[in-house]
Amino acid sequence: MTNLHEIAHKLLTNDNRIVIGHAEGVNGRVRPFFAWTPEHAGRLVYDDRCLQNLAGYVYKKEVTRLGKPAVVANTPTLRSILRLAVEKQLTDGSFSALVEETPGQFVELTGLAEMERFLGGRVQPEKTSDKELTEWLLHASRSERWHFWQTEFERCIRCCACRQACPLCYCSQCTVEENQPQWIPVAPHRHGNTEWHIMRAMHLAGRCVTCGQCGEVCPVDIPIHLLTFHVSDTVREAYGVQAGTSLGESSAMSTYRPDDRENFIR
C-alpha cells in the first residue's frame, strides 16, 4: 500500500502547495495530473505506466502560480531537475520532489542536495528495442545510417511534440520559430526536417537525461530519442559528463579547456 496519497494530502492540507503527478486516463493509460486540493490526493497513481518526465512542469508559471510545486519524480524526472538547476532554471527550496524510497513508500525531498544524494548516479534502464536498433546503427555503414535517418526524417510532420515533451527545451522562443532571419525552414520537407532534428540533437548534447520522451510522444513513431542518446553517450565518453547526476557538473558544449581533446573532429 503506497503512502503517496497520505503525503500529498498532508501537503495540500497544510500548505499552499500543488502536487504534480499522474492519474488514470483512458484505455488503461495514465496522464499528468495536478492536485491542488486535499480531495485530489486520492487520484494520484504511481506504477510502471508512469514514465512521463514531469520536470518540465515544475518551472512553468502557469503551475507555480497555483502554489509551491511538489512533483512525483521517477529517475528521469529527478535527473532533469538536477540539470535544470545546473542551468539556473530552478532554485533550491522553490519546489520539492516525492520519490519512491522503497516499493510503495514515498518520501519528500525538499532540497537539491537531498535529490542528488538520492539519485546516487542511477540512470533509467534502456529498452531492449532501443538497444537493438542502436547496435545496428553503430555497426551500419555511414551511407546506411544516412539512408535510415533520411527515411525517418521524411515522415516528420514538424508538430514539435518532441520539443514540447522535453523539459530541457525551455527557451521562450525556439530557433525554428524565428522568421527574421528564418534559420530553419518551416515546411515539413526533407531538408528542413534534417536541419531541425540535427539542431535539436546538438542543443541537447551533454544535457539530455535519456528519458526518451521525445521518441515516445512522436505521432509518427520516429525513434528520434536515439539521436540524443547517441550524442549524450559521445559527450560522456569524450568529456566524462553524464547529464543530471550531479549539481557540480559542467556544460560540456559551453566549457573550454586548453587540454580538451579534439579527436571528435573527423
C-alpha atoms as a PDB file:
ATOM      1  CA  MET A   1       0.000   0.000   0.000  1.00  0.00           C
ATOM      2  CA  THR A   2       1.534   3.312  -1.061  1.00  0.00           C
ATOM      3  CA  ASN A   3       1.769   6.280   1.274  1.00  0.00           C
ATOM      4  CA  LEU A   4       1.797   8.727  -1.657  1.00  0.00           C
ATOM      5  CA  HIS A   5      -1.821   9.723  -1.017  1.00  0.00           C
ATOM      6  CA  GLU A   6      -1.071  10.406   2.637  1.00  0.00           C
ATOM      7  CA  ILE A   7       1.921  12.652   1.911  1.00  0.00           C
ATOM      8  CA  ALA A   8       0.107  14.509  -0.872  1.00  0.00           C
ATOM      9  CA  HIS A   9      -2.986  15.014   1.300  1.00  0.00           C
ATOM     10  CA  LYS A  10      -0.830  16.467   4.091  1.00  0.00           C
ATOM     11  CA  LEU A  11       0.938  18.874   1.743  1.00  0.00           C
ATOM     12  CA  LEU A  12      -2.304  20.031   0.164  1.00  0.00           C
ATOM     13  CA  THR A  13      -3.993  20.475   3.539  1.00  0.00           C
ATOM     14  CA  ASN A  14      -1.308  22.369   5.437  1.00  0.00           C
ATOM     15  CA  ASP A  15       0.464  24.447   2.809  1.00  0.00           C
ATOM     16  CA  ASN A  16      -0.169  26.493  -0.304  1.00  0.00           C
ATOM     17  CA  ARG A  17       1.017  23.627  -2.484  1.00  0.00           C
ATOM     18  CA  ILE A  18       0.320  21.861  -5.750  1.00  0.00           C
ATOM     19  CA  VAL A  19       1.276  18.222  -6.337  1.00  0.00           C
ATOM     20  CA  ILE A  20       2.239  17.207  -9.877  1.00  0.00           C
ATOM     21  CA  GLY A  21       1.889  13.510 -10.624  1.00  0.00           C
ATOM     22  CA  HIS A  22      -0.096  11.006 -12.666  1.00  0.00           C
ATOM     23  CA  ALA A  23      -3.741   9.958 -12.630  1.00  0.00           C
ATOM     24  CA  GLU A  24      -5.803   7.415 -14.539  1.00  0.00           C
ATOM     25  CA  GLY A  25      -6.519   8.416 -18.121  1.00  0.00           C
ATOM     26  CA  VAL A  26      -8.331   6.470 -20.828  1.00  0.00           C
ATOM     27  CA  ASN A  27      -7.768   2.988 -22.253  1.00  0.00           C
ATOM     28  CA  GLY A  28      -5.643   1.934 -19.287  1.00  0.00           C
ATOM     29  CA  ARG A  29      -3.176   4.789 -19.728  1.00  0.00           C
ATOM     30  CA  VAL A  30      -2.127   7.456 -17.231  1.00  0.00           C
ATOM     31  CA  ARG A  31      -1.824  11.185 -17.758  1.00  0.00           C
ATOM     32  CA  PRO A  32      -0.193  14.114 -15.953  1.00  0.00           C
ATOM     33  CA  PHE A  33      -2.341  15.310 -13.070  1.00  0.00           C
ATOM     34  CA  PHE A  34      -2.252  18.481 -10.971  1.00  0.00           C
ATOM     35  CA  ALA A  35      -3.649  18.114  -7.469  1.00  0.00           C
ATOM     36  CA  TRP A  36      -4.320  21.392  -5.657  1.00  0.00           C
ATOM     37  CA  THR A  37      -6.950  20.340  -3.110  1.00  0.00           C
ATOM     38  CA  PRO A  38      -6.752  17.577  -0.457  1.00  0.00           C
ATOM     39  CA  GLU A  39      -9.569  15.733  -2.248  1.00  0.00           C
ATOM     40  CA  HIS A  40      -7.367  15.407  -5.344  1.00  0.00           C
ATOM     41  CA  ALA A  41      -4.662  13.464  -3.475  1.00  0.00           C
ATOM     42  CA  GLY A  42      -6.535  10.158  -3.733  1.00  0.00           C
ATOM     43  CA  ARG A  43      -6.473  10.311  -7.530  1.00  0.00           C
ATOM     44  CA  LEU A  44      -2.685  10.115  -7.766  1.00  0.00           C
ATOM     45  CA  VAL A  45      -1.232   6.860  -9.112  1.00  0.00           C
ATOM     46  CA  TYR A  46       2.323   5.591  -9.389  1.00  0.00           C
ATOM     47  CA  ASP A  47       3.182   2.378 -11.222  1.00  0.00           C
ATOM     48  CA  ASP A  48       5.082   1.069 -14.240  1.00  0.00           C
ATOM     49  CA  ARG A  49       2.919   3.155 -16.568  1.00  0.00           C
ATOM     50  CA  CYS A  50       4.123   6.436 -15.044  1.00  0.00           C
ATOM     51  CA  LEU A  51       7.030   7.055 -17.405  1.00  0.00           C
ATOM     52  CA  GLN A  52       6.373  10.645 -18.458  1.00  0.00           C
ATOM     53  CA  ASN A  53       9.052  13.136 -17.466  1.00  0.00           C
ATOM     54  CA  LEU A  54       7.218  15.710 -15.332  1.00  0.00           C
ATOM     55  CA  ALA A  55      10.165  18.050 -14.679  1.00  0.00           C
ATOM     56  CA  GLY A  56       9.055  20.473 -17.385  1.00  0.00           C
ATOM     57  CA  TYR A  57       6.002  21.447 -15.348  1.00  0.00           C
ATOM     58  CA  VAL A  58       7.954  22.471 -12.247  1.00  0.00           C
ATOM     59  CA  TYR A  59       9.213  25.791 -13.654  1.00  0.00           C
ATOM     60  CA  LYS A  60       6.121  26.832 -15.644  1.00  0.00           C
ATOM     61  CA  LYS A  61       4.459  29.999 -14.341  1.00  0.00           C
ATOM     62  CA  GLU A  62       1.018  28.545 -15.068  1.00  0.00           C
ATOM     63  CA  VAL A  63       1.797  25.861 -12.479  1.00  0.00           C
ATOM     64  CA  THR A  64       3.823  27.773  -9.884  1.00  0.00           C
ATOM     65  CA  ARG A  65       1.178  30.475  -9.523  1.00  0.00           C
ATOM     66  CA  LEU A  66      -1.123  27.755  -8.106  1.00  0.00           C
ATOM     67  CA  GLY A  67       1.296  27.112  -5.242  1.00  0.00           C
ATOM     68  CA  LYS A  68       4.706  25.668  -4.405  1.00  0.00           C
ATOM     69  CA  PRO A  69       5.102  22.541  -6.574  1.00  0.00           C
ATOM     70  CA  ALA A  70       5.811  19.055  -5.269  1.00  0.00           C
ATOM     71  CA  VAL A  71       6.489  16.691  -8.172  1.00  0.00           C
ATOM     72  CA  VAL A  72       6.161  12.908  -8.038  1.00  0.00           C
ATOM     73  CA  ALA A  73       9.544  12.121  -9.563  1.00  0.00           C
ATOM     74  CA  ASN A  74      10.872   8.999 -11.251  1.00  0.00           C
ATOM     75  CA  THR A  75      14.584   8.755 -12.081  1.00  0.00           C
ATOM     76  CA  PRO A  76      14.488  10.734 -15.385  1.00  0.00           C
ATOM     77  CA  THR A  77      12.371  13.469 -13.775  1.00  0.00           C
ATOM     78  CA  LEU A  78      14.810  13.803 -10.881  1.00  0.00           C
ATOM     79  CA  ARG A  79      17.790  13.865 -13.247  1.00  0.00           C
ATOM     80  CA  SER A  80      16.075  16.571 -15.307  1.00  0.00           C
ATOM     81  CA  ILE A  81      15.523  18.617 -12.143  1.00  0.00           C
ATOM     82  CA  LEU A  82      19.244  18.488 -11.323  1.00  0.00           C
ATOM     83  CA  ARG A  83      20.141  19.515 -14.861  1.00  0.00           C
ATOM     84  CA  LEU A  84      17.632  22.373 -14.808  1.00  0.00           C
ATOM     85  CA  ALA A  85      19.132  23.543 -11.515  1.00  0.00           C
ATOM     86  CA  VAL A  86      22.635  23.480 -13.036  1.00  0.00           C
ATOM     87  CA  GLU A  87      21.289  25.654 -15.859  1.00  0.00           C
ATOM     88  CA  LYS A  88      19.740  28.117 -13.364  1.00  0.00           C
ATOM     89  CA  GLN A  89      16.155  27.298 -14.333  1.00  0.00           C
ATOM     90  CA  LEU A  90      15.199  26.025 -10.849  1.00  0.00           C
ATOM     91  CA  THR A  91      16.181  27.405  -7.472  1.00  0.00           C
ATOM     92  CA  ASP A  92      16.755  25.402  -4.322  1.00  0.00           C
ATOM     93  CA  GLY A  93      13.765  25.396  -1.979  1.00  0.00           C
ATOM     94  CA  SER A  94      11.230  26.605  -4.550  1.00  0.00           C
ATOM     95  CA  PHE A  95       9.823  23.068  -5.013  1.00  0.00           C
ATOM     96  CA  SER A  96      10.128  19.557  -3.628  1.00  0.00           C
ATOM     97  CA  ALA A  97      10.160  16.021  -5.036  1.00  0.00           C
ATOM     98  CA  LEU A  98       8.167  12.996  -3.892  1.00  0.00           C
ATOM     99  CA  VAL A  99      10.242   9.894  -4.606  1.00  0.00           C
ATOM    100  CA  GLU A 100       9.723   6.183  -4.019  1.00  0.00           C
ATOM    101  CA  GLU A 101      12.389   5.253  -1.454  1.00  0.00           C
ATOM    102  CA  THR A 102      11.283   1.615  -1.166  1.00  0.00           C
ATOM    103  CA  PRO A 103       8.421  -0.117  -3.041  1.00  0.00           C
ATOM    104  CA  GLY A 104       5.217   1.695  -2.119  1.00  0.00           C
ATOM    105  CA  GLN A 105       6.908   4.067   0.329  1.00  0.00           C
ATOM    106  CA  PHE A 106       7.469   7.684  -0.671  1.00  0.00           C
ATOM    107  CA  VAL A 107       9.485  10.451   0.965  1.00  0.00           C
ATOM    108  CA  GLU A 108       9.613  14.171   0.293  1.00  0.00           C
ATOM    109  CA  LEU A 109      12.963  15.623  -0.749  1.00  0.00           C
ATOM    110  CA  THR A 110      12.980  19.347  -0.089  1.00  0.00           C
ATOM    111  CA  GLY A 111      16.458  20.340  -1.282  1.00  0.00           C
ATOM    112  CA  LEU A 112      18.611  19.814  -4.352  1.00  0.00           C
ATOM    113  CA  ALA A 113      21.422  18.231  -2.317  1.00  0.00           C
ATOM    114  CA  GLU A 114      18.967  15.626  -0.992  1.00  0.00           C
ATOM    115  CA  MET A 115      17.843  14.874  -4.532  1.00  0.00           C
ATOM    116  CA  GLU A 116      21.439  14.464  -5.696  1.00  0.00           C
ATOM    117  CA  ARG A 117      22.184  12.029  -2.857  1.00  0.00           C
ATOM    118  CA  PHE A 118      19.010  10.051  -3.547  1.00  0.00           C
ATOM    119  CA  LEU A 119      19.895   9.647  -7.222  1.00  0.00           C
ATOM    120  CA  GLY A 120      23.365   8.370  -6.419  1.00  0.00           C
ATOM    121  CA  GLY A 121      24.222   8.220 -10.122  1.00  0.00           C
ATOM    122  CA  ARG A 122      21.314   5.917 -11.023  1.00  0.00           C
ATOM    123  CA  VAL A 123      20.061   6.060 -14.618  1.00  0.00           C
ATOM    124  CA  GLN A 124      16.997   4.794 -16.430  1.00  0.00           C
ATOM    125  CA  PRO A 125      17.449   1.305 -17.990  1.00  0.00           C
ATOM    126  CA  GLU A 126      17.475   1.332 -21.782  1.00  0.00           C
ATOM    127  CA  LYS A 127      14.697  -0.509 -23.602  1.00  0.00           C
ATOM    128  CA  THR A 128      15.672  -3.731 -25.345  1.00  0.00           C
ATOM    129  CA  SER A 129      14.254  -2.458 -28.663  1.00  0.00           C
ATOM    130  CA  ASP A 130      16.358   0.718 -28.363  1.00  0.00           C
ATOM    131  CA  LYS A 131      19.488  -1.320 -27.644  1.00  0.00           C
ATOM    132  CA  GLU A 132      18.939  -3.495 -30.705  1.00  0.00           C
ATOM    133  CA  LEU A 133      18.358  -0.576 -33.071  1.00  0.00           C
ATOM    134  CA  THR A 134      21.279   1.371 -31.606  1.00  0.00           C
ATOM    135  CA  GLU A 135      23.544  -1.648 -32.044  1.00  0.00           C
ATOM    136  CA  TRP A 136      22.526  -1.928 -35.708  1.00  0.00           C
ATOM    137  CA  LEU A 137      23.117   1.781 -36.318  1.00  0.00           C
ATOM    138  CA  LEU A 138      26.543   1.685 -34.690  1.00  0.00           C
ATOM    139  CA  HIS A 139      27.664  -1.167 -36.923  1.00  0.00           C
ATOM    140  CA  ALA A 140      25.983   0.089 -40.101  1.00  0.00           C
ATOM    141  CA  SER A 141      27.986   1.911 -42.755  1.00  0.00           C
ATOM    142  CA  ARG A 142      27.838   5.699 -42.953  1.00  0.00           C
ATOM    143  CA  SER A 143      25.650   5.526 -46.060  1.00  0.00           C
ATOM    144  CA  GLU A 144      23.285   3.053 -44.374  1.00  0.00           C
ATOM    145  CA  ARG A 145      22.911   5.314 -41.337  1.00  0.00           C
ATOM    146  CA  TRP A 146      22.323   8.331 -43.547  1.00  0.00           C
ATOM    147  CA  HIS A 147      19.653   6.481 -45.522  1.00  0.00           C
ATOM    148  CA  PHE A 148      17.986   5.311 -42.316  1.00  0.00           C
ATOM    149  CA  TRP A 149      17.701   8.791 -40.804  1.00  0.00           C
ATOM    150  CA  GLN A 150      16.716  10.446 -44.079  1.00  0.00           C
ATOM    151  CA  THR A 151      13.903   7.925 -44.447  1.00  0.00           C
ATOM    152  CA  GLU A 152      12.789   8.599 -40.880  1.00  0.00           C
ATOM    153  CA  PHE A 153      13.020  12.380 -41.219  1.00  0.00           C
ATOM    154  CA  GLU A 154      10.850  12.321 -44.353  1.00  0.00           C
ATOM    155  CA  ARG A 155       7.957  11.126 -42.164  1.00  0.00           C
ATOM    156  CA  CYS A 156       8.303  14.055 -39.736  1.00  0.00           C
ATOM    157  CA  ILE A 157       5.264  16.385 -39.781  1.00  0.00           C
ATOM    158  CA  ARG A 158       7.058  19.093 -37.747  1.00  0.00           C
ATOM    159  CA  CYS A 159       4.493  19.068 -34.958  1.00  0.00           C
ATOM    160  CA  CYS A 160       7.284  19.767 -32.431  1.00  0.00           C
ATOM    161  CA  ALA A 161       5.853  17.238 -29.955  1.00  0.00           C
ATOM    162  CA  CYS A 162       9.449  16.135 -29.276  1.00  0.00           C
ATOM    163  CA  ARG A 163      10.352  19.665 -28.228  1.00  0.00           C
ATOM    164  CA  GLN A 164       7.252  20.097 -26.092  1.00  0.00           C
ATOM    165  CA  ALA A 165       7.871  16.845 -24.206  1.00  0.00           C
ATOM    166  CA  CYS A 166      11.485  17.680 -23.377  1.00  0.00           C
ATOM    167  CA  PRO A 167      11.970  19.511 -20.049  1.00  0.00           C
ATOM    168  CA  LEU A 168      15.329  20.829 -21.294  1.00  0.00           C
ATOM    169  CA  CYS A 169      13.696  22.635 -24.239  1.00  0.00           C
ATOM    170  CA  TYR A 170      12.693  25.660 -22.183  1.00  0.00           C
ATOM    171  CA  CYS A 171      13.533  28.584 -24.494  1.00  0.00           C
ATOM    172  CA  SER A 172      10.670  31.088 -24.637  1.00  0.00           C
ATOM    173  CA  GLN A 173      11.149  31.267 -28.405  1.00  0.00           C
ATOM    174  CA  CYS A 174      12.775  28.457 -30.334  1.00  0.00           C
ATOM    175  CA  THR A 175      15.109  28.972 -33.284  1.00  0.00           C
ATOM    176  CA  VAL A 176      12.590  27.244 -35.540  1.00  0.00           C
ATOM    177  CA  GLU A 177      10.078  30.000 -34.757  1.00  0.00           C
ATOM    178  CA  GLU A 178      12.384  32.796 -35.910  1.00  0.00           C
ATOM    179  CA  ASN A 179      11.479  34.219 -39.316  1.00  0.00           C
ATOM    180  CA  GLN A 180      13.741  37.284 -39.461  1.00  0.00           C
ATOM    181  CA  PRO A 181      16.042  35.632 -40.366  1.00  0.00           C
ATOM    182  CA  GLN A 182      14.494  32.211 -40.831  1.00  0.00           C
ATOM    183  CA  TRP A 183      17.075  29.708 -39.637  1.00  0.00           C
ATOM    184  CA  ILE A 184      15.116  26.514 -40.231  1.00  0.00           C
ATOM    185  CA  PRO A 185      12.504  26.054 -42.998  1.00  0.00           C
ATOM    186  CA  VAL A 186       9.014  25.692 -41.549  1.00  0.00           C
ATOM    187  CA  ALA A 187       7.578  23.304 -44.142  1.00  0.00           C
ATOM    188  CA  PRO A 188       7.900  19.578 -43.332  1.00  0.00           C
ATOM    189  CA  HIS A 189      10.259  18.505 -46.096  1.00  0.00           C
ATOM    190  CA  ARG A 190      13.492  16.519 -46.044  1.00  0.00           C
ATOM    191  CA  HIS A 191      15.874  19.474 -45.956  1.00  0.00           C
ATOM    192  CA  GLY A 192      14.114  21.378 -43.178  1.00  0.00           C
ATOM    193  CA  ASN A 193      13.379  18.244 -41.174  1.00  0.00           C
ATOM    194  CA  THR A 194      17.033  17.166 -41.257  1.00  0.00           C
ATOM    195  CA  GLU A 195      18.177  20.603 -40.096  1.00  0.00           C
ATOM    196  CA  TRP A 196      15.597  20.650 -37.297  1.00  0.00           C
ATOM    197  CA  HIS A 197      16.453  17.238 -35.841  1.00  0.00           C
ATOM    198  CA  ILE A 198      20.224  17.687 -36.094  1.00  0.00           C
ATOM    199  CA  MET A 199      19.980  21.129 -34.492  1.00  0.00           C
ATOM    200  CA  ARG A 200      17.842  19.775 -31.654  1.00  0.00           C
ATOM    201  CA  ALA A 201      20.222  16.886 -31.008  1.00  0.00           C
ATOM    202  CA  MET A 202      23.177  19.261 -30.836  1.00  0.00           C
ATOM    203  CA  HIS A 203      21.331  21.600 -28.460  1.00  0.00           C
ATOM    204  CA  LEU A 204      20.838  18.621 -26.122  1.00  0.00           C
ATOM    205  CA  ALA A 205      24.434  17.405 -26.321  1.00  0.00           C
ATOM    206  CA  GLY A 206      25.662  16.951 -22.757  1.00  0.00           C
ATOM    207  CA  ARG A 207      22.208  17.924 -21.452  1.00  0.00           C
ATOM    208  CA  CYS A 208      19.917  15.030 -22.405  1.00  0.00           C
ATOM    209  CA  VAL A 209      18.997  12.820 -19.429  1.00  0.00           C
ATOM    210  CA  THR A 210      17.935   9.958 -21.762  1.00  0.00           C
ATOM    211  CA  CYS A 211      14.313   9.822 -20.609  1.00  0.00           C
ATOM    212  CA  GLY A 212      13.243   9.019 -24.191  1.00  0.00           C
ATOM    213  CA  GLN A 213      10.115  11.165 -24.062  1.00  0.00           C
ATOM    214  CA  CYS A 214      10.837  12.840 -27.402  1.00  0.00           C
ATOM    215  CA  GLY A 215      10.615   9.492 -29.194  1.00  0.00           C
ATOM    216  CA  GLU A 216       7.725   8.309 -27.026  1.00  0.00           C
ATOM    217  CA  VAL A 217       5.441  11.209 -27.989  1.00  0.00           C
ATOM    218  CA  CYS A 218       6.263  11.269 -31.710  1.00  0.00           C
ATOM    219  CA  PRO A 219       2.929  10.718 -33.531  1.00  0.00           C
ATOM    220  CA  VAL A 220       4.667   9.036 -36.487  1.00  0.00           C
ATOM    221  CA  ASP A 221       6.991   6.894 -34.324  1.00  0.00           C
ATOM    222  CA  ILE A 222      10.353   8.312 -35.375  1.00  0.00           C
ATOM    223  CA  PRO A 223      12.969   6.987 -32.882  1.00  0.00           C
ATOM    224  CA  ILE A 224      14.349  10.487 -32.557  1.00  0.00           C
ATOM    225  CA  HIS A 225      15.443   9.851 -28.969  1.00  0.00           C
ATOM    226  CA  LEU A 226      18.206   7.592 -30.262  1.00  0.00           C
ATOM    227  CA  LEU A 227      19.932  10.627 -31.786  1.00  0.00           C
ATOM    228  CA  THR A 228      20.112  12.466 -28.472  1.00  0.00           C
ATOM    229  CA  PHE A 229      21.039   9.234 -26.673  1.00  0.00           C
ATOM    230  CA  HIS A 230      23.984   8.730 -29.027  1.00  0.00           C
ATOM    231  CA  VAL A 231      25.153  12.338 -28.732  1.00  0.00           C
ATOM    232  CA  SER A 232      24.929  12.070 -24.941  1.00  0.00           C
ATOM    233  CA  ASP A 233      26.976   8.854 -24.981  1.00  0.00           C
ATOM    234  CA  THR A 234      29.593  10.576 -27.157  1.00  0.00           C
ATOM    235  CA  VAL A 235      29.837  13.535 -24.769  1.00  0.00           C
ATOM    236  CA  ARG A 236      30.114  11.198 -21.768  1.00  0.00           C
ATOM    237  CA  GLU A 237      32.890   9.178 -23.370  1.00  0.00           C
ATOM    238  CA  ALA A 238      34.814  12.268 -24.525  1.00  0.00           C
ATOM    239  CA  TYR A 239      34.338  14.559 -21.545  1.00  0.00           C
ATOM    240  CA  GLY A 240      33.079  12.402 -18.668  1.00  0.00           C
ATOM    241  CA  VAL A 241      29.828  14.356 -18.341  1.00  0.00           C
ATOM    242  CA  GLN A 242      26.607  12.467 -17.509  1.00  0.00           C
ATOM    243  CA  ALA A 243      23.739  14.946 -17.501  1.00  0.00           C
ATOM    244  CA  GLY A 244      21.531  15.123 -14.435  1.00  0.00           C
ATOM    245  CA  THR A 245      23.701  13.202 -11.999  1.00  0.00           C
ATOM    246  CA  SER A 246      25.477  15.990 -10.124  1.00  0.00           C
ATOM    247  CA  LEU A 247      24.898  19.610  -9.149  1.00  0.00           C
ATOM    248  CA  GLY A 248      28.557  20.241  -9.873  1.00  0.00           C
ATOM    249  CA  GLU A 249      28.542  19.001 -13.454  1.00  0.00           C
ATOM    250  CA  SER A 250      29.752  21.295 -16.221  1.00  0.00           C
ATOM    251  CA  SER A 251      28.118  22.188 -19.502  1.00  0.00           C
ATOM    252  CA  ALA A 252      30.228  20.229 -21.972  1.00  0.00           C
ATOM    253  CA  MET A 253      29.304  22.262 -25.048  1.00  0.00           C
ATOM    254  CA  SER A 254      29.877  25.668 -23.433  1.00  0.00           C
ATOM    255  CA  THR A 255      33.053  24.956 -21.462  1.00  0.00           C
ATOM    256  CA  TYR A 256      36.558  25.298 -22.907  1.00  0.00           C
ATOM    257  CA  ARG A 257      39.755  23.836 -21.526  1.00  0.00           C
ATOM    258  CA  PRO A 258      43.184  24.116 -23.201  1.00  0.00           C
ATOM    259  CA  ASP A 259      43.664  20.355 -22.782  1.00  0.00           C
ATOM    260  CA  ASP A 260      40.355  19.395 -24.451  1.00  0.00           C
ATOM    261  CA  ARG A 261      40.787  16.507 -26.829  1.00  0.00           C
ATOM    262  CA  GLU A 262      39.796  17.158 -30.436  1.00  0.00           C
ATOM    263  CA  ASN A 263      39.549  13.547 -31.544  1.00  0.00           C
ATOM    264  CA  PHE A 264      35.829  14.045 -32.269  1.00  0.00           C
ATOM    265  CA  ILE A 265      36.820  16.042 -35.356  1.00  0.00           C
ATOM    266  CA  ARG A 266      36.865  13.644 -38.295  1.00  0.00           C
END
